[in-house]
Amino acid sequence: MAQAPQLDSSPLSISDRDRHSESPFNPQGYVARIALDSPEDLKRALLRAESLYLDGKVEEVGKPLAFIIHGPEVEIFFKENYQQYKEIVDIAARLTAFKVVEVQVCETRMGVQGKEKSSLVPFVGTVPFGPSAIDELINKKDYVYF
């Protein structure tokens, strides 16, 4: 049986709920915690993912780190806003190309902003409702936040 990757010194970490469990916890994946719903917070999370990739930690996970965007920062990934958010979009595109991250945005938030899926940059997918998608990853698919 494969052992869980050693992640003690990296920003990729097990939540307190899982750390105190009686049995060893083997996360099935990782989802970005974007707490401030801001472009800066998203950029920090993407740069953290890039650092993990460069340190060889992402290969240990075996699947892209999930980025499910459901706050006002959804606008970052609209084609019309590319120039304004170019640096963040370029980082996300590069990490997606290397299969380090998978970026998805909330269709509900897009609807509130009056946008269609065709408004998104090509590498970004969608989920019907972001908070539910995150909840499913955490509570049903054994993902943990990083």
Short mmCIF file of N, CA and C in Angstrom, two decimals:
data_model
loop_
_atom_site.label_atom_id
_atom_site.label_comp_id
_atom_site.label_asym_id
_atom_site.label_seq_id
_atom_site.Cartn_x
_atom_site.Cartn_y
_atom_site.Cartn_z
N MET A 1 0.85 -1.19 0.00
CA MET A 1 0.00 0.00 0.00
C MET A 1 0.88 1.24 0.00
N ALA A 2 0.60 2.17 -0.87
CA ALA A 2 1.40 3.39 -1.00
C ALA A 2 1.18 4.29 0.20
N GLN A 3 2.23 4.93 0.61
CA GLN A 3 2.15 5.86 1.72
C GLN A 3 1.76 7.24 1.21
N ALA A 4 1.09 7.99 2.07
CA ALA A 4 0.74 9.37 1.72
C ALA A 4 2.02 10.17 1.59
N PRO A 5 2.06 11.15 0.68
CA PRO A 5 3.26 11.95 0.54
C PRO A 5 3.57 12.72 1.82
N GLN A 6 4.84 12.89 2.10
CA GLN A 6 5.27 13.67 3.25
C GLN A 6 5.19 15.14 2.87
N LEU A 7 4.35 15.87 3.56
CA LEU A 7 4.09 17.25 3.18
C LEU A 7 4.38 18.23 4.31
N ASP A 8 5.16 17.80 5.28
CA ASP A 8 5.36 18.60 6.48
C ASP A 8 5.85 20.01 6.22
N SER A 9 6.80 20.19 5.30
CA SER A 9 7.39 21.50 5.12
C SER A 9 6.81 22.28 3.96
N SER A 10 5.76 21.79 3.35
CA SER A 10 5.20 22.48 2.20
C SER A 10 3.87 23.13 2.56
N PRO A 11 3.40 24.06 1.73
CA PRO A 11 2.10 24.67 1.97
C PRO A 11 0.96 23.69 1.72
N LEU A 12 1.23 22.57 1.09
CA LEU A 12 0.22 21.54 0.87
C LEU A 12 0.11 20.79 2.17
N SER A 13 -1.03 20.87 2.84
CA SER A 13 -1.11 20.28 4.17
C SER A 13 -2.49 19.70 4.43
N ILE A 14 -2.54 18.82 5.40
CA ILE A 14 -3.77 18.17 5.81
C ILE A 14 -4.50 19.09 6.79
N SER A 15 -5.82 19.15 6.68
CA SER A 15 -6.59 19.99 7.59
C SER A 15 -6.56 19.40 9.00
N ASP A 16 -6.87 20.21 10.00
CA ASP A 16 -6.89 19.75 11.38
C ASP A 16 -7.84 18.58 11.57
N ARG A 17 -8.96 18.59 10.89
CA ARG A 17 -9.95 17.51 11.00
C ARG A 17 -9.30 16.18 10.66
N ASP A 18 -8.48 16.16 9.63
CA ASP A 18 -7.87 14.92 9.17
C ASP A 18 -6.60 14.59 9.93
N ARG A 19 -5.90 15.57 10.41
CA ARG A 19 -4.64 15.36 11.10
C ARG A 19 -4.86 14.61 12.41
N HIS A 20 -6.01 14.81 13.06
CA HIS A 20 -6.27 14.22 14.36
C HIS A 20 -7.07 12.93 14.26
N SER A 21 -7.25 12.42 13.09
CA SER A 21 -7.99 11.18 12.88
C SER A 21 -7.19 10.01 13.45
N GLU A 22 -7.90 8.96 13.91
CA GLU A 22 -7.26 7.77 14.45
C GLU A 22 -6.53 6.98 13.37
N SER A 23 -7.07 6.94 12.16
CA SER A 23 -6.46 6.16 11.09
C SER A 23 -5.68 7.09 10.16
N PRO A 24 -4.68 6.53 9.46
CA PRO A 24 -3.93 7.36 8.51
C PRO A 24 -4.87 7.89 7.43
N PHE A 25 -4.67 9.13 7.05
CA PHE A 25 -5.54 9.74 6.03
C PHE A 25 -4.75 9.90 4.75
N ASN A 26 -5.28 9.37 3.68
CA ASN A 26 -4.65 9.50 2.37
C ASN A 26 -5.56 10.34 1.49
N PRO A 27 -5.30 11.64 1.40
CA PRO A 27 -6.17 12.49 0.59
C PRO A 27 -6.16 12.04 -0.87
N GLN A 28 -7.31 12.18 -1.51
CA GLN A 28 -7.45 11.80 -2.91
C GLN A 28 -7.15 12.96 -3.85
N GLY A 29 -7.01 14.15 -3.29
CA GLY A 29 -6.71 15.33 -4.08
C GLY A 29 -6.69 16.55 -3.19
N TYR A 30 -6.40 17.68 -3.80
CA TYR A 30 -6.30 18.94 -3.06
C TYR A 30 -7.10 20.02 -3.77
N VAL A 31 -7.73 20.86 -2.98
CA VAL A 31 -8.50 21.98 -3.51
C VAL A 31 -7.96 23.27 -2.89
N ALA A 32 -7.83 24.29 -3.71
CA ALA A 32 -7.30 25.57 -3.24
C ALA A 32 -8.28 26.25 -2.30
N ARG A 33 -7.76 26.79 -1.23
CA ARG A 33 -8.57 27.59 -0.31
C ARG A 33 -8.35 29.05 -0.70
N ILE A 34 -9.38 29.67 -1.23
CA ILE A 34 -9.30 31.07 -1.65
C ILE A 34 -10.24 31.83 -0.73
N ALA A 35 -9.68 32.32 0.36
CA ALA A 35 -10.48 32.84 1.46
C ALA A 35 -10.96 34.27 1.24
N LEU A 36 -10.18 35.08 0.57
CA LEU A 36 -10.51 36.50 0.49
C LEU A 36 -11.29 36.90 -0.75
N ASP A 37 -11.54 35.94 -1.65
CA ASP A 37 -12.26 36.24 -2.89
C ASP A 37 -11.66 37.45 -3.61
N SER A 38 -10.34 37.47 -3.69
CA SER A 38 -9.68 38.60 -4.34
C SER A 38 -8.69 38.09 -5.37
N PRO A 39 -8.39 38.91 -6.37
CA PRO A 39 -7.37 38.52 -7.34
C PRO A 39 -6.02 38.21 -6.68
N GLU A 40 -5.66 38.97 -5.66
CA GLU A 40 -4.39 38.75 -4.98
C GLU A 40 -4.35 37.39 -4.29
N ASP A 41 -5.46 37.00 -3.67
CA ASP A 41 -5.53 35.70 -3.00
C ASP A 41 -5.43 34.56 -4.01
N LEU A 42 -6.10 34.73 -5.14
CA LEU A 42 -6.04 33.72 -6.20
C LEU A 42 -4.61 33.62 -6.74
N LYS A 43 -3.98 34.75 -6.96
CA LYS A 43 -2.60 34.74 -7.47
C LYS A 43 -1.68 34.03 -6.49
N ARG A 44 -1.83 34.32 -5.18
CA ARG A 44 -1.00 33.65 -4.17
C ARG A 44 -1.20 32.14 -4.21
N ALA A 45 -2.44 31.69 -4.35
CA ALA A 45 -2.72 30.25 -4.40
C ALA A 45 -2.12 29.62 -5.65
N LEU A 46 -2.20 30.30 -6.78
CA LEU A 46 -1.59 29.78 -8.01
C LEU A 46 -0.07 29.70 -7.88
N LEU A 47 0.53 30.72 -7.30
CA LEU A 47 1.98 30.70 -7.12
C LEU A 47 2.40 29.61 -6.13
N ARG A 48 1.56 29.36 -5.13
CA ARG A 48 1.82 28.25 -4.20
C ARG A 48 1.77 26.93 -4.95
N ALA A 49 0.78 26.76 -5.83
CA ALA A 49 0.68 25.55 -6.64
C ALA A 49 1.91 25.39 -7.54
N GLU A 50 2.36 26.50 -8.13
CA GLU A 50 3.55 26.45 -8.98
C GLU A 50 4.78 26.03 -8.17
N SER A 51 4.92 26.57 -6.99
CA SER A 51 6.03 26.21 -6.12
C SER A 51 6.00 24.72 -5.77
N LEU A 52 4.82 24.21 -5.47
CA LEU A 52 4.68 22.79 -5.17
C LEU A 52 5.07 21.94 -6.37
N TYR A 53 4.69 22.39 -7.55
CA TYR A 53 5.06 21.67 -8.77
C TYR A 53 6.58 21.67 -8.95
N LEU A 54 7.19 22.82 -8.80
CA LEU A 54 8.64 22.93 -8.98
C LEU A 54 9.41 22.12 -7.93
N ASP A 55 8.80 21.95 -6.75
CA ASP A 55 9.42 21.14 -5.69
C ASP A 55 9.10 19.65 -5.82
N GLY A 56 8.35 19.28 -6.86
CA GLY A 56 8.02 17.88 -7.09
C GLY A 56 6.90 17.33 -6.25
N LYS A 57 6.15 18.18 -5.56
CA LYS A 57 5.08 17.72 -4.68
C LYS A 57 3.81 17.35 -5.42
N VAL A 58 3.53 17.99 -6.55
CA VAL A 58 2.28 17.75 -7.26
C VAL A 58 2.25 16.34 -7.85
N GLU A 59 3.39 15.85 -8.32
CA GLU A 59 3.42 14.50 -8.88
C GLU A 59 3.02 13.47 -7.84
N GLU A 60 3.33 13.74 -6.56
CA GLU A 60 2.97 12.82 -5.49
C GLU A 60 1.46 12.70 -5.35
N VAL A 61 0.74 13.75 -5.67
CA VAL A 61 -0.72 13.76 -5.56
C VAL A 61 -1.33 12.96 -6.71
N GLY A 62 -0.79 13.09 -7.90
CA GLY A 62 -1.24 12.30 -9.04
C GLY A 62 -2.38 12.90 -9.83
N LYS A 63 -2.87 14.05 -9.46
CA LYS A 63 -3.92 14.73 -10.23
C LYS A 63 -3.79 16.22 -10.01
N PRO A 64 -4.35 17.01 -10.92
CA PRO A 64 -4.23 18.47 -10.77
C PRO A 64 -4.88 18.97 -9.48
N LEU A 65 -4.33 20.04 -8.95
CA LEU A 65 -4.91 20.71 -7.79
C LEU A 65 -6.17 21.44 -8.26
N ALA A 66 -7.26 21.28 -7.55
CA ALA A 66 -8.54 21.86 -7.95
C ALA A 66 -8.63 23.32 -7.51
N PHE A 67 -8.96 24.18 -8.46
CA PHE A 67 -9.24 25.59 -8.19
C PHE A 67 -10.68 25.82 -8.61
N ILE A 68 -11.58 25.94 -7.65
CA ILE A 68 -12.99 26.20 -7.94
C ILE A 68 -13.28 27.62 -7.48
N ILE A 69 -13.51 28.47 -8.45
CA ILE A 69 -13.67 29.91 -8.20
C ILE A 69 -15.16 30.24 -8.22
N HIS A 70 -15.63 30.85 -7.11
CA HIS A 70 -17.06 31.14 -7.04
C HIS A 70 -17.39 32.52 -6.49
N GLY A 71 -16.41 33.31 -6.23
CA GLY A 71 -16.65 34.66 -5.75
C GLY A 71 -16.52 35.67 -6.88
N PRO A 72 -16.41 36.93 -6.52
CA PRO A 72 -16.30 37.98 -7.53
C PRO A 72 -15.07 37.81 -8.44
N GLU A 73 -14.07 37.03 -7.97
CA GLU A 73 -12.87 36.84 -8.78
C GLU A 73 -13.11 35.98 -10.02
N VAL A 74 -14.33 35.47 -10.19
CA VAL A 74 -14.69 34.76 -11.43
C VAL A 74 -14.39 35.65 -12.64
N GLU A 75 -14.57 36.95 -12.47
CA GLU A 75 -14.36 37.89 -13.58
C GLU A 75 -12.94 37.86 -14.14
N ILE A 76 -12.00 37.37 -13.37
CA ILE A 76 -10.61 37.27 -13.83
C ILE A 76 -10.53 36.45 -15.11
N PHE A 77 -11.38 35.44 -15.23
CA PHE A 77 -11.28 34.49 -16.33
C PHE A 77 -12.21 34.79 -17.50
N PHE A 78 -12.80 35.99 -17.54
CA PHE A 78 -13.57 36.41 -18.70
C PHE A 78 -12.60 36.95 -19.75
N LYS A 79 -12.80 36.55 -20.99
CA LYS A 79 -11.91 36.98 -22.08
C LYS A 79 -11.75 38.49 -22.11
N GLU A 80 -12.84 39.20 -21.90
CA GLU A 80 -12.81 40.66 -21.99
C GLU A 80 -11.93 41.30 -20.91
N ASN A 81 -11.62 40.56 -19.85
CA ASN A 81 -10.80 41.10 -18.76
C ASN A 81 -9.36 40.62 -18.81
N TYR A 82 -8.99 39.96 -19.90
CA TYR A 82 -7.65 39.38 -19.98
C TYR A 82 -6.55 40.41 -19.74
N GLN A 83 -6.64 41.55 -20.38
CA GLN A 83 -5.58 42.56 -20.24
C GLN A 83 -5.43 42.99 -18.79
N GLN A 84 -6.54 43.17 -18.09
CA GLN A 84 -6.51 43.61 -16.70
C GLN A 84 -5.88 42.55 -15.78
N TYR A 85 -6.16 41.27 -16.05
CA TYR A 85 -5.71 40.18 -15.18
C TYR A 85 -4.70 39.27 -15.87
N LYS A 86 -4.01 39.80 -16.86
CA LYS A 86 -3.10 39.01 -17.69
C LYS A 86 -2.14 38.15 -16.88
N GLU A 87 -1.51 38.72 -15.88
CA GLU A 87 -0.51 37.97 -15.10
C GLU A 87 -1.13 36.73 -14.45
N ILE A 88 -2.29 36.89 -13.83
CA ILE A 88 -2.95 35.78 -13.16
C ILE A 88 -3.43 34.74 -14.17
N VAL A 89 -4.04 35.19 -15.24
CA VAL A 89 -4.55 34.27 -16.27
C VAL A 89 -3.39 33.49 -16.90
N ASP A 90 -2.29 34.16 -17.16
CA ASP A 90 -1.14 33.48 -17.76
C ASP A 90 -0.56 32.42 -16.82
N ILE A 91 -0.49 32.71 -15.54
CA ILE A 91 -0.01 31.71 -14.57
C ILE A 91 -0.96 30.51 -14.57
N ALA A 92 -2.27 30.79 -14.50
CA ALA A 92 -3.26 29.70 -14.48
C ALA A 92 -3.20 28.88 -15.76
N ALA A 93 -3.04 29.53 -16.90
CA ALA A 93 -2.96 28.81 -18.18
C ALA A 93 -1.73 27.92 -18.22
N ARG A 94 -0.61 28.45 -17.78
CA ARG A 94 0.64 27.66 -17.77
C ARG A 94 0.50 26.44 -16.86
N LEU A 95 -0.03 26.64 -15.66
CA LEU A 95 -0.19 25.53 -14.72
C LEU A 95 -1.22 24.51 -15.21
N THR A 96 -2.24 24.98 -15.91
CA THR A 96 -3.21 24.07 -16.50
C THR A 96 -2.56 23.24 -17.60
N ALA A 97 -1.75 23.87 -18.43
CA ALA A 97 -1.07 23.16 -19.51
C ALA A 97 -0.17 22.04 -18.98
N PHE A 98 0.44 22.27 -17.82
CA PHE A 98 1.30 21.27 -17.20
C PHE A 98 0.53 20.30 -16.31
N LYS A 99 -0.80 20.44 -16.30
CA LYS A 99 -1.68 19.60 -15.48
C LYS A 99 -1.37 19.70 -13.98
N VAL A 100 -0.95 20.89 -13.58
CA VAL A 100 -0.71 21.17 -12.17
C VAL A 100 -2.01 21.57 -11.50
N VAL A 101 -2.82 22.36 -12.19
CA VAL A 101 -4.11 22.82 -11.66
C VAL A 101 -5.21 22.55 -12.67
N GLU A 102 -6.42 22.51 -12.14
CA GLU A 102 -7.63 22.49 -12.97
C GLU A 102 -8.51 23.62 -12.45
N VAL A 103 -8.75 24.61 -13.30
CA VAL A 103 -9.52 25.79 -12.90
C VAL A 103 -10.95 25.64 -13.39
N GLN A 104 -11.89 25.81 -12.45
CA GLN A 104 -13.31 25.80 -12.79
C GLN A 104 -13.97 26.98 -12.09
N VAL A 105 -14.95 27.58 -12.75
CA VAL A 105 -15.67 28.70 -12.15
C VAL A 105 -17.14 28.35 -12.00
N CYS A 106 -17.79 29.06 -11.11
CA CYS A 106 -19.18 28.84 -10.75
C CYS A 106 -20.13 29.43 -11.80
N GLU A 107 -20.96 28.57 -12.37
CA GLU A 107 -21.95 29.03 -13.36
C GLU A 107 -22.97 29.97 -12.73
N THR A 108 -23.30 29.74 -11.47
CA THR A 108 -24.26 30.61 -10.79
C THR A 108 -23.72 32.03 -10.70
N ARG A 109 -22.45 32.16 -10.31
CA ARG A 109 -21.83 33.49 -10.22
C ARG A 109 -21.75 34.13 -11.60
N MET A 110 -21.44 33.32 -12.61
CA MET A 110 -21.39 33.85 -13.97
C MET A 110 -22.75 34.41 -14.37
N GLY A 111 -23.82 33.70 -14.00
CA GLY A 111 -25.17 34.16 -14.31
C GLY A 111 -25.49 35.47 -13.63
N VAL A 112 -25.07 35.61 -12.37
CA VAL A 112 -25.27 36.86 -11.64
C VAL A 112 -24.57 38.00 -12.36
N GLN A 113 -23.42 37.70 -12.96
CA GLN A 113 -22.66 38.72 -13.68
C GLN A 113 -23.10 38.85 -15.13
N GLY A 114 -24.13 38.10 -15.51
CA GLY A 114 -24.66 38.19 -16.87
C GLY A 114 -23.76 37.62 -17.94
N LYS A 115 -22.99 36.59 -17.60
CA LYS A 115 -22.03 36.01 -18.54
C LYS A 115 -22.39 34.58 -18.91
N GLU A 116 -22.00 34.21 -20.11
CA GLU A 116 -22.17 32.84 -20.63
C GLU A 116 -20.82 32.12 -20.56
N LYS A 117 -20.86 30.79 -20.70
CA LYS A 117 -19.62 30.00 -20.70
C LYS A 117 -18.66 30.46 -21.80
N SER A 118 -19.21 30.90 -22.91
CA SER A 118 -18.38 31.35 -24.03
C SER A 118 -17.56 32.60 -23.68
N SER A 119 -17.88 33.25 -22.57
CA SER A 119 -17.13 34.44 -22.12
C SER A 119 -15.80 34.07 -21.48
N LEU A 120 -15.63 32.80 -21.13
CA LEU A 120 -14.44 32.36 -20.40
C LEU A 120 -13.25 32.13 -21.32
N VAL A 121 -12.05 32.30 -20.77
CA VAL A 121 -10.85 31.91 -21.51
C VAL A 121 -10.92 30.39 -21.72
N PRO A 122 -10.33 29.88 -22.79
CA PRO A 122 -10.56 28.49 -23.21
C PRO A 122 -10.19 27.39 -22.23
N PHE A 123 -9.24 27.60 -21.36
CA PHE A 123 -8.79 26.51 -20.49
C PHE A 123 -9.59 26.36 -19.20
N VAL A 124 -10.57 27.23 -18.97
CA VAL A 124 -11.33 27.22 -17.73
C VAL A 124 -12.65 26.48 -17.92
N GLY A 125 -12.93 25.56 -16.99
CA GLY A 125 -14.19 24.82 -17.00
C GLY A 125 -15.19 25.46 -16.05
N THR A 126 -16.34 24.83 -15.92
CA THR A 126 -17.38 25.36 -15.03
C THR A 126 -17.94 24.25 -14.14
N VAL A 127 -18.53 24.68 -13.04
CA VAL A 127 -19.33 23.83 -12.16
C VAL A 127 -20.64 24.57 -11.94
N PRO A 128 -21.74 23.85 -11.71
CA PRO A 128 -23.03 24.54 -11.53
C PRO A 128 -23.03 25.52 -10.35
N PHE A 129 -22.50 25.09 -9.19
CA PHE A 129 -22.50 25.95 -8.00
C PHE A 129 -21.21 25.68 -7.24
N GLY A 130 -20.32 26.65 -7.19
CA GLY A 130 -18.99 26.49 -6.63
C GLY A 130 -18.93 25.94 -5.21
N PRO A 131 -19.68 26.53 -4.26
CA PRO A 131 -19.60 26.01 -2.89
C PRO A 131 -20.00 24.54 -2.78
N SER A 132 -20.99 24.12 -3.55
CA SER A 132 -21.39 22.70 -3.53
C SER A 132 -20.31 21.81 -4.12
N ALA A 133 -19.67 22.28 -5.17
CA ALA A 133 -18.59 21.50 -5.80
C ALA A 133 -17.43 21.32 -4.83
N ILE A 134 -17.09 22.36 -4.10
CA ILE A 134 -16.01 22.26 -3.11
C ILE A 134 -16.43 21.32 -1.99
N ASP A 135 -17.66 21.46 -1.52
CA ASP A 135 -18.17 20.60 -0.46
C ASP A 135 -18.11 19.12 -0.87
N GLU A 136 -18.47 18.84 -2.11
CA GLU A 136 -18.42 17.46 -2.60
C GLU A 136 -16.99 16.94 -2.62
N LEU A 137 -16.05 17.75 -3.07
CA LEU A 137 -14.65 17.32 -3.09
C LEU A 137 -14.14 17.03 -1.67
N ILE A 138 -14.46 17.91 -0.74
CA ILE A 138 -13.97 17.78 0.63
C ILE A 138 -14.66 16.63 1.37
N ASN A 139 -15.98 16.58 1.30
CA ASN A 139 -16.74 15.65 2.12
C ASN A 139 -17.07 14.30 1.49
N LYS A 140 -17.02 14.22 0.17
CA LYS A 140 -17.37 12.95 -0.48
C LYS A 140 -16.21 12.32 -1.24
N LYS A 141 -15.27 13.13 -1.68
CA LYS A 141 -14.17 12.60 -2.50
C LYS A 141 -12.83 12.65 -1.79
N ASP A 142 -12.84 12.97 -0.50
CA ASP A 142 -11.63 12.97 0.33
C ASP A 142 -10.52 13.89 -0.16
N TYR A 143 -10.90 15.04 -0.68
CA TYR A 143 -9.92 16.09 -0.98
C TYR A 143 -9.69 16.87 0.31
N VAL A 144 -8.58 17.56 0.37
CA VAL A 144 -8.29 18.46 1.48
C VAL A 144 -7.83 19.80 0.91
N TYR A 145 -7.96 20.84 1.72
CA TYR A 145 -7.51 22.16 1.30
C TYR A 145 -5.99 22.23 1.32
N PHE A 146 -5.46 23.04 0.41
CA PHE A 146 -4.04 23.36 0.50
C PHE A 146 -3.91 24.86 0.56
#
